[in-house]
Each structure stands twice: as C-alpha cells, then as structure tokens.
Short mmCIF file of C-alpha atoms in Angstrom, two decimals:
data_model
loop_
_atom_site.label_atom_id
_atom_site.label_comp_id
_atom_site.label_asym_id
_atom_site.label_seq_id
_atom_site.Cartn_x
_atom_site.Cartn_y
_atom_site.Cartn_z
CA UNK A 1 -24.01 -26.03 -24.40
CA UNK A 2 -20.01 -25.58 -24.08
CA UNK A 3 -18.41 -25.91 -27.63
CA UNK A 4 -15.70 -28.57 -28.21
CA UNK A 5 -12.28 -28.26 -26.38
CA UNK A 6 -10.57 -27.05 -29.83
CA UNK A 7 -13.11 -24.13 -30.18
CA UNK A 8 -12.40 -20.96 -28.68
CA UNK A 9 -14.68 -20.48 -25.39
CA UNK A 10 -16.81 -17.26 -25.14
CA UNK A 11 -15.64 -15.93 -21.44
CA UNK A 12 -17.37 -13.35 -19.11
CA UNK A 13 -14.84 -12.30 -16.46
CA UNK A 14 -16.35 -9.99 -13.54
CA UNK A 15 -14.07 -7.76 -11.98
CA UNK A 16 -14.52 -6.11 -8.66
CA UNK A 17 -15.85 -2.47 -9.22
CA UNK A 18 -13.58 -0.26 -7.01
CA UNK A 19 -10.60 0.23 -9.09
CA UNK A 20 -9.79 0.12 -12.54
CA UNK A 21 -8.22 -3.14 -14.19
CA UNK A 22 -5.01 -1.02 -15.32
CA UNK A 23 -1.60 0.31 -14.40
CA UNK A 24 -0.51 1.78 -11.55
CA UNK A 25 -2.62 -1.19 -10.28
CA UNK A 26 -4.41 -0.39 -7.02
CA UNK A 27 -3.21 -3.96 -5.78
CA UNK A 28 -2.50 -7.55 -6.84
CA UNK A 29 -6.02 -8.25 -7.67
CA UNK A 30 -6.14 -5.77 -10.55
CA UNK A 31 -2.90 -7.07 -11.92
CA UNK A 32 -3.98 -10.71 -11.90
CA UNK A 33 -7.69 -9.87 -13.39
CA UNK A 34 -5.59 -7.99 -16.07
CA UNK A 35 -3.34 -10.94 -16.92
CA UNK A 36 -5.67 -13.39 -17.08
CA UNK A 37 -8.01 -11.57 -19.46
CA UNK A 38 -4.99 -10.74 -21.74
CA UNK A 39 -3.82 -13.89 -22.01
CA UNK A 40 -7.05 -15.79 -22.54
CA UNK A 41 -7.39 -13.15 -25.53
CA UNK A 42 -3.82 -14.08 -26.76
CA UNK A 43 -4.79 -17.83 -26.81
CA UNK A 44 -8.00 -16.97 -29.27
CA UNK A 45 -10.78 -16.82 -26.72
CA UNK A 46 -13.58 -14.17 -26.79
CA UNK A 47 -13.40 -12.02 -23.26
CA UNK A 48 -16.03 -9.65 -22.05
CA UNK A 49 -14.54 -7.88 -18.91
CA UNK A 50 -17.13 -6.40 -16.74
CA UNK A 51 -15.12 -3.66 -14.91
CA UNK A 52 -14.51 -0.27 -13.98
CA UNK A 53 -14.83 2.12 -16.80
CA UNK A 54 -11.35 3.06 -17.13
CA UNK A 55 -9.79 -0.23 -16.95
CA UNK A 56 -7.27 -1.26 -19.75
CA UNK A 57 -7.66 -4.61 -21.19
CA UNK A 58 -7.34 -6.76 -24.34
CA UNK A 59 -10.44 -8.04 -23.48
CA UNK A 60 -14.32 -6.44 -24.55
CA UNK A 61 -14.53 -3.90 -21.72
CA UNK A 62 -17.98 -3.96 -20.74
CA UNK A 63 -18.08 -1.33 -18.01
CA UNK A 64 -19.74 -1.77 -14.97
CA UNK A 65 -22.11 1.00 -13.23
CA UNK A 66 -20.10 4.20 -12.71
CA UNK A 67 -20.92 6.19 -9.49
CA UNK A 68 -22.36 8.74 -11.56
CA UNK A 69 -24.85 6.74 -13.30
CA UNK A 70 -25.91 5.49 -9.70
CA UNK A 71 -26.53 8.68 -8.40
CA UNK A 72 -28.78 9.54 -11.27
CA UNK A 73 -30.54 6.22 -10.74
CA UNK A 74 -31.46 6.71 -6.96
CA UNK A 75 -32.69 9.31 -4.42
CA UNK A 76 -29.90 11.05 -2.06
CA UNK A 77 -31.36 8.90 0.56
CA UNK A 78 -32.78 6.03 -1.13
CA UNK A 79 -30.06 4.06 0.32
CA UNK A 80 -31.55 4.54 3.94
CA UNK A 81 -35.08 3.39 2.70
CA UNK A 82 -33.63 0.04 2.14
CA UNK A 83 -31.73 -0.08 5.27
CA UNK A 84 -28.11 -0.29 3.21
CA UNK A 85 -25.38 1.90 3.28
CA UNK A 86 -25.02 4.04 0.22
CA UNK A 87 -21.72 2.03 -0.86
CA UNK A 88 -23.39 -1.04 0.02
CA UNK A 89 -26.24 -0.29 -2.41
CA UNK A 90 -23.91 0.94 -5.09
CA UNK A 91 -22.05 -2.52 -5.14
CA UNK A 92 -25.73 -4.23 -5.02
CA UNK A 93 -27.05 -2.40 -8.20
CA UNK A 94 -23.52 -2.52 -9.87
CA UNK A 95 -23.53 -6.49 -9.70
CA UNK A 96 -27.25 -7.03 -10.45
CA UNK A 97 -26.84 -5.29 -13.44
CA UNK A 98 -23.81 -7.14 -14.81
CA UNK A 99 -25.40 -10.21 -14.24
CA UNK A 100 -28.48 -9.33 -15.74
CA UNK A 101 -26.56 -8.24 -18.98
CA UNK A 102 -24.52 -11.81 -18.64
CA UNK A 103 -27.71 -13.90 -18.29
CA UNK A 104 -29.15 -12.06 -21.52
CA UNK A 105 -26.11 -12.73 -23.78
CA UNK A 106 -26.20 -16.21 -22.28
CA UNK A 107 -29.69 -16.75 -23.34
CA UNK A 108 -28.76 -15.37 -26.89
CA UNK A 109 -26.02 -18.18 -26.58
CA UNK A 110 -23.11 -15.91 -26.41
CA UNK A 111 -21.84 -17.15 -23.13
CA UNK A 112 -19.92 -20.43 -22.49
CA UNK A 113 -18.02 -19.68 -18.96
CA UNK A 114 -18.30 -17.14 -16.24
CA UNK A 115 -15.16 -16.30 -14.11
CA UNK A 116 -16.20 -14.10 -11.24
CA UNK A 117 -13.62 -11.91 -9.42
CA UNK A 118 -15.74 -9.59 -7.83
CA UNK A 119 -15.45 -10.40 -3.90
CA UNK A 120 -19.25 -9.71 -3.78
CA UNK A 121 -22.15 -11.86 -2.92
CA UNK A 122 -24.50 -11.12 -5.70
CA UNK A 123 -22.71 -12.70 -8.65
CA UNK A 124 -22.07 -15.93 -6.49
CA UNK A 125 -25.51 -16.36 -5.74
CA UNK A 126 -27.13 -15.08 -9.00
CA UNK A 127 -24.41 -17.42 -10.88
CA UNK A 128 -26.25 -20.50 -9.32
CA UNK A 129 -28.11 -19.93 -12.85
CA UNK A 130 -25.11 -21.10 -14.99
CA UNK A 131 -24.18 -24.20 -12.74
CA UNK A 132 -20.88 -25.70 -13.62
CA UNK A 133 -20.31 -23.00 -16.28
CA UNK A 134 -19.89 -20.55 -13.21
CA UNK A 135 -16.58 -19.95 -11.15
CA UNK A 136 -15.57 -18.01 -8.63
CA UNK A 137 -11.94 -17.35 -7.53
CA UNK A 138 -11.20 -16.48 -3.73
CA UNK A 139 -9.08 -13.44 -3.26
CA UNK A 140 -9.59 -12.55 0.27
CA UNK A 141 -10.91 -13.34 3.82
CA UNK A 142 -14.30 -14.38 4.32
CA UNK A 143 -15.62 -10.70 4.34
CA UNK A 144 -19.14 -10.32 5.55
CA UNK A 145 -20.62 -9.85 1.63
CA UNK A 146 -19.05 -13.05 0.82
CA UNK A 147 -20.11 -14.84 3.73
CA UNK A 148 -23.88 -14.04 2.88
CA UNK A 149 -23.54 -16.04 -0.25
CA UNK A 150 -21.30 -19.07 1.60
CA UNK A 151 -24.09 -19.59 3.90
CA UNK A 152 -26.37 -20.46 1.25
CA UNK A 153 -23.97 -22.12 -1.11
CA UNK A 154 -22.92 -24.81 1.99
CA UNK A 155 -26.16 -26.24 1.43
CA UNK A 156 -25.47 -27.39 -1.97
CA UNK A 157 -24.30 -25.65 -5.34
CA UNK A 158 -23.14 -27.02 -8.54
CA UNK A 159 -21.06 -23.82 -9.17
CA UNK A 160 -17.08 -24.00 -9.09
CA UNK A 161 -14.47 -22.34 -6.64
CA UNK A 162 -10.90 -21.77 -6.92
CA UNK A 163 -8.66 -20.67 -4.18
CA UNK A 164 -5.21 -18.82 -4.76
CA UNK A 165 -3.27 -20.79 -2.00
CA UNK A 166 -3.83 -23.85 0.23
CA UNK A 167 -4.10 -21.42 3.05
CA UNK A 168 -7.22 -19.74 1.33
CA UNK A 169 -8.67 -23.04 0.44
CA UNK A 170 -8.61 -24.17 4.16
CA UNK A 171 -10.24 -21.04 5.11
CA UNK A 172 -13.15 -21.53 2.77
CA UNK A 173 -13.67 -25.25 3.18
CA UNK A 174 -16.35 -24.89 5.79
CA UNK A 175 -18.40 -23.83 3.23
CA UNK A 176 -17.49 -25.07 -0.19
CA UNK A 177 -14.89 -27.19 -1.81
CA UNK A 178 -12.48 -25.46 -3.98
CA UNK A 179 -9.33 -26.31 -6.15
CA UNK A 180 -6.06 -24.51 -5.44
CA UNK A 181 -4.98 -22.23 -8.48
CA UNK A 182 -1.95 -20.05 -7.37
CA UNK A 183 -1.91 -16.82 -8.56
CA UNK A 184 0.65 -16.11 -11.16
CA UNK A 185 2.62 -13.33 -12.78
CA UNK A 186 4.24 -12.56 -16.41
CA UNK A 187 7.65 -13.59 -15.21
CA UNK A 188 9.18 -12.69 -19.02
CA UNK A 189 8.10 -9.08 -18.20
CA UNK A 190 10.42 -8.69 -15.53
CA UNK A 191 13.91 -8.07 -15.74
CA UNK A 192 15.97 -9.71 -13.03
CA UNK A 193 19.01 -8.77 -11.49
CA UNK A 194 21.62 -11.79 -11.72
CA UNK A 195 24.75 -9.72 -10.64
CA UNK A 196 26.16 -11.13 -7.15
CA UNK A 197 25.63 -8.39 -4.52
CA UNK A 198 28.75 -9.89 -2.52
CA UNK A 199 28.30 -9.84 1.24
CA UNK A 200 26.02 -6.60 1.73
CA UNK A 201 26.11 -6.89 5.66
CA UNK A 202 27.37 -3.41 6.67
CA UNK A 203 27.68 -1.91 3.35
CA UNK A 204 26.35 1.60 2.46
CA UNK A 205 24.86 0.01 -0.53
CA UNK A 206 22.43 -2.13 1.54
CA UNK A 207 18.79 -0.98 0.79
CA UNK A 208 15.63 -2.69 1.49
CA UNK A 209 12.41 -2.33 -0.33
CA UNK A 210 8.60 -2.28 0.88
CA UNK A 211 5.65 -1.82 -1.58
CA UNK A 212 1.91 -2.40 -1.52
CA UNK A 213 -1.52 -0.92 -0.75
CA UNK A 214 -0.46 1.62 2.23
CA UNK A 215 -3.34 0.50 4.90
CA UNK A 216 -3.16 -1.26 8.13
CA UNK A 217 -3.43 -4.63 6.98
CA UNK A 218 -0.27 -4.30 5.25
CA UNK A 219 1.71 -3.15 7.73
CA UNK A 220 3.91 -0.25 6.27
CA UNK A 221 4.74 1.43 9.65
CA UNK A 222 6.36 -2.08 10.81
CA UNK A 223 8.44 -2.24 8.05
CA UNK A 224 9.92 1.38 8.87
CA UNK A 225 9.99 0.51 12.37
CA UNK A 226 12.14 -2.43 11.81
CA UNK A 227 14.78 -0.68 9.59
CA UNK A 228 14.93 2.10 12.08
CA UNK A 229 15.99 -0.24 15.01
CA UNK A 230 18.15 -1.78 12.62
CA UNK A 231 19.81 1.40 10.92
CA UNK A 232 18.85 0.14 7.49
CA UNK A 233 17.81 2.11 4.46
CA UNK A 234 14.31 1.27 3.02
CA UNK A 235 12.29 2.52 0.04
CA UNK A 236 8.53 2.63 0.20
CA UNK A 237 6.18 2.28 -2.95
CA UNK A 238 2.66 2.40 -3.09
CA UNK A 239 -1.00 4.03 -3.05
CA UNK A 240 -2.47 5.63 0.26
CA UNK A 241 -5.27 3.40 0.24
CA UNK A 242 -5.98 4.53 3.54
CA UNK A 243 -5.50 8.07 4.11
CA UNK A 244 -6.01 7.90 8.05
CA UNK A 245 -3.52 5.11 8.39
CA UNK A 246 -0.93 6.94 6.53
CA UNK A 247 -1.44 10.28 8.26
CA UNK A 248 -1.39 8.51 11.51
CA UNK A 249 1.34 5.78 11.36
CA UNK A 250 3.49 6.54 8.25
CA UNK A 251 3.75 10.12 8.03
CA UNK A 252 5.10 10.90 11.36
CA UNK A 253 7.88 8.28 10.80
CA UNK A 254 8.64 10.11 7.20
CA UNK A 255 8.71 13.45 9.17
CA UNK A 256 11.29 12.19 12.11
CA UNK A 257 13.44 10.62 9.34
CA UNK A 258 13.31 13.82 7.58
CA UNK A 259 15.35 15.76 10.04
CA UNK A 260 17.99 13.28 9.90
CA UNK A 261 19.79 15.04 7.36
CA UNK A 262 22.46 12.92 5.46
CA UNK A 263 21.68 10.01 7.68
CA UNK A 264 17.96 9.82 6.01
CA UNK A 265 16.68 6.15 6.07
CA UNK A 266 13.35 6.44 4.17
CA UNK A 267 12.51 7.25 0.70
CA UNK A 268 8.59 7.14 -0.05
CA UNK A 269 8.50 7.36 -3.82
CA UNK A 270 4.50 7.07 -4.30
CA UNK A 271 2.55 5.05 -6.27
CA UNK A 272 4.54 3.71 -8.88
CA UNK A 273 4.11 1.42 -12.24
CA UNK A 274 4.96 -2.13 -12.92
CA UNK A 275 8.37 -1.41 -14.45
CA UNK A 276 9.21 1.25 -11.88
CA UNK A 277 8.98 -1.50 -9.25
CA UNK A 278 10.76 -3.88 -11.00
CA UNK A 279 13.71 -1.23 -11.33
CA UNK A 280 13.33 -0.81 -7.57
CA UNK A 281 13.40 -4.41 -6.63
CA UNK A 282 16.30 -5.07 -8.75
CA UNK A 283 18.56 -2.72 -6.39
CA UNK A 284 17.11 -3.88 -3.40
CA UNK A 285 19.15 -6.08 -0.91
CA UNK A 286 15.63 -7.75 0.14
CA UNK A 287 11.81 -7.39 -0.08
CA UNK A 288 10.33 -6.70 3.29
CA UNK A 289 6.71 -8.33 3.95
CA UNK A 290 5.05 -6.92 6.97
CA UNK A 291 1.46 -7.94 6.40
CA UNK A 292 -0.24 -8.40 9.82
CA UNK A 293 -3.46 -9.86 7.85
CA UNK A 294 -3.03 -13.66 6.76
CA UNK A 295 -2.53 -12.98 3.30
CA UNK A 296 -4.51 -15.04 0.81
CA UNK A 297 -1.48 -15.27 -1.60
CA UNK A 298 0.85 -12.07 -1.73
CA UNK A 299 2.07 -11.26 -5.41
CA UNK A 300 4.68 -9.17 -4.11
CA UNK A 301 6.44 -12.75 -3.04
CA UNK A 302 6.42 -13.64 -6.51
CA UNK A 303 7.26 -10.55 -8.39
CA UNK A 304 10.28 -10.06 -5.85
CA UNK A 305 11.47 -13.56 -6.83
CA UNK A 306 11.13 -13.03 -10.51
CA UNK A 307 13.56 -9.99 -9.95
CA UNK A 308 15.91 -12.21 -8.15
CA UNK A 309 15.17 -10.41 -5.14
CA UNK A 310 15.08 -12.28 -1.66
CA UNK A 311 12.17 -11.76 0.74
CA UNK A 312 12.25 -11.13 4.44
CA UNK A 313 9.03 -11.11 6.43
CA UNK A 314 6.24 -12.40 8.32
CA UNK A 315 4.86 -16.13 8.29
CA UNK A 316 1.41 -14.69 7.31
CA UNK A 317 -1.36 -16.83 5.34
CA UNK A 318 -0.01 -18.30 2.36
CA UNK A 319 3.61 -16.70 2.50
CA UNK A 320 5.19 -19.94 3.66
CA UNK A 321 4.04 -21.57 0.41
CA UNK A 322 5.87 -19.05 -1.52
CA UNK A 323 8.67 -18.24 0.11
CA UNK A 324 11.44 -21.13 0.77
CA UNK A 325 14.48 -21.21 3.09
CA UNK A 326 16.37 -20.55 -0.54
CA UNK A 327 14.77 -17.54 -1.57
CA UNK A 328 13.98 -15.53 1.74
CA UNK A 329 13.45 -15.71 5.59
CA UNK A 330 10.11 -16.27 7.28
CA UNK A 331 9.63 -14.92 10.79
CA UNK A 332 6.74 -15.19 12.94
CA UNK A 333 4.16 -12.18 13.13
CA UNK A 334 4.07 -12.03 16.98
CA UNK A 335 6.44 -10.32 19.20
CA UNK A 336 8.42 -13.30 19.34
CA UNK A 337 12.30 -14.00 18.90
CA UNK A 338 13.86 -13.45 16.66
CA UNK A 339 12.10 -10.19 15.62
CA UNK A 340 12.27 -8.97 11.99
CA UNK A 341 14.90 -5.93 13.31
CA UNK A 342 17.28 -8.78 14.47
CA UNK A 343 17.42 -10.48 11.16
CA UNK A 344 18.00 -7.41 9.56
CA UNK A 345 20.73 -6.39 11.78
CA UNK A 346 22.64 -10.12 11.73
CA UNK A 347 21.94 -11.20 8.23
CA UNK A 348 24.52 -11.92 5.99
CA UNK A 349 23.07 -12.12 2.19
CA UNK A 350 24.75 -13.61 -0.58
CA UNK A 351 23.54 -13.54 -4.21
CA UNK A 352 24.15 -16.61 -6.32
CA UNK A 353 23.30 -17.59 -9.66
CA UNK A 354 20.62 -17.93 -10.51
CA UNK A 355 19.48 -14.57 -8.61
CA UNK A 356 16.31 -16.48 -7.12
CA UNK A 357 18.68 -18.51 -5.12
CA UNK A 358 19.74 -16.67 -2.27
CA UNK A 359 21.35 -18.22 0.76
CA UNK A 360 20.92 -16.86 4.35
CA UNK A 361 23.55 -17.32 6.69
CA UNK A 362 22.97 -16.23 10.42
CA UNK A 363 26.01 -15.54 12.90
CA UNK A 364 26.76 -19.06 13.97
CA UNK A 365 26.28 -19.92 17.66
CA UNK A 366 24.77 -16.60 18.42
CA UNK A 367 21.36 -16.65 20.60
CA UNK A 368 18.92 -14.23 19.55
#
C-alpha cells in the first residue's frame, strides 16, 4: 500500500541503459531523468535510480547490467540461438534483471511507485504486476520495442502513462490513454541575456547556434546549408551520436567552410556541458532548430528560451506547443516557402525585456 500523502515516497526510477545520466548529456532524456531524480530527493523522497553505472545522481544508484557483465553471462553466439541481435539480447536481460530486483524490493515493502523512462517493452510488460503504482513516460515515437508492449496493453492495463506533449499524447492514443506532463528544465540554473541586441540584421555580430545530438533526425547539416545560403555564422555543438552521418553530411561542409579563410561561417565546438551551452545561447542571435523527425518535445527549445534566446526552426512534432509568435519563428519542414534560409536573410530581430519576449518583423510587402 502507498503511504499517506504526507509521507516521503519510495520511488524506483528506470532509466535507459545506453548512456550515463550525467553531464555532458548525451541528449535531453538524460537531463530530464537527472532533474527528476534530484528534485524528488530534494523534496525528501527515497529514490532508487536504475541506470548506467557511470550516472551522476543524488538518488541511490542501482547500476544496470554492464556490457562486460553481459559478455561474461552469455556465449559469443548465444544471441543467435534465441534469434536476437546481440544488442537486443543485452537490452532484454538488462531490464529483466532490473525488474526482478524491483519486484524483490517491492515484496519486502520497500517500493511505493515505479517510474519507467527505459524506452523498452520489458518494463512496460513486467510492470503490470504493480498496477496503478507503475508509470511509463513516453519520450519517443513508437519504436518497434515499445510497440511490442503497446499491442498487448491496448487490450487493457491498470498501469499509468504520461506523454511529454499533446503531440506525443495523440501519437500513443491508439493504444493507451495518457496525461500530458510537459518536460521541464531547471530555469533558475540558467543565466539569461537580458541585454538588448538591437537590430542585428546585417551586423557582423550576428551569429546563430545549433546544438544537440548530431544525427540524421536532428538535421545538423540542414542548419549549416541554410546558414551557407544566407551567409550567416553558425556555432555547432553536440556529440557525434551517428559517426557515419557526421562524416558524410557534416564533415564535408565543415571542410569546405575551412577553406574560406577570414570568411568562415562554421565553428564546431564539440560535446559541451550545460554551462557552456548556456554561454553560447546567451551570445547567439537565435537558436536554429532543424529536426527532421517529429520531436516529442524538444528540450533545446525550452533551454533556449530560458536563456532569452529566440528560436527559428521547423514545425516538427511539439515545437509549435512551445514556440509562440513572441518567442520564435516556426517554418514548415517541407520544401515550401518561406525556406528557413530566406527567414534568416530577411529577418529583423529585436530583443525586448524580458529577454524571452522577442518580436520578429518581416520586411513588409515583400513576397517570399
């Protein structure tokens, strides 16, 4: 039984196993998981975090199965005998072992609530044993592993679900109902630039910022191409989460730009910390958002606004739920007018106070 609302709760949080819940964050999911754990602990709750062994958390860390432990556990070709890829088998055993530990703790009366962020079907299925005390937060599109569980849960479940945007809620509505609980950031931990930039159109100080995982679905190369077309400077930050994409799409543009001498447009600063991102955002005219997939939320959008930095980007997923006409410009993803490069060329940006209020004024009576 769950204790009274006045008592601290004993909460097990299941993270995904791919990356540590630590800075520099591999992505927004790592950041939001750390924030949730640390805030729950700050509020006096007892939190167990099932996550990568190198995670940094104020919760009690319960390390997930490491790849070294997995390799000692199974034969080199054992995944083939069960018709699985080796990575798939690793994920399967990782979450089976974690759920077994959670169930054993629950049998001893040590668990009140389980919050699942794993992106895997095993916790969603095994979590049925907890009924209403088991929550899953949807962070991604319906990947095949999630669909395996959803096809079963569509027949009925007492477990609960949250979606991180209305767009995300609608995506999963075919299978299970969910409540929208938007992702959040620690606004107080960001420093905002409240100084007026004035009219930056045509100024040498005009510079844009793109950051996130460098991979096809984030469209890094698109931001670079738009800035090349418009002749705008761009700072790029983020981990190379897809090396092939970086080498084929991003590196050639960086190389071509490196031959431009004093007229270079691009600066790739690598995988940086949250504080470094904050600094770049405060210096940027705007943040470019070029996701080619339907973003379930887009934490980079919220972080940009927390720094007083407007956003120019695609109408992708939940972006229109976050970016308003006062805080950014949203353009269609498809090749329709106006293209983002034309927005960069013709945009006049004025910073007002507070800094998150940014008014965009397009050149009047000018057809796109």
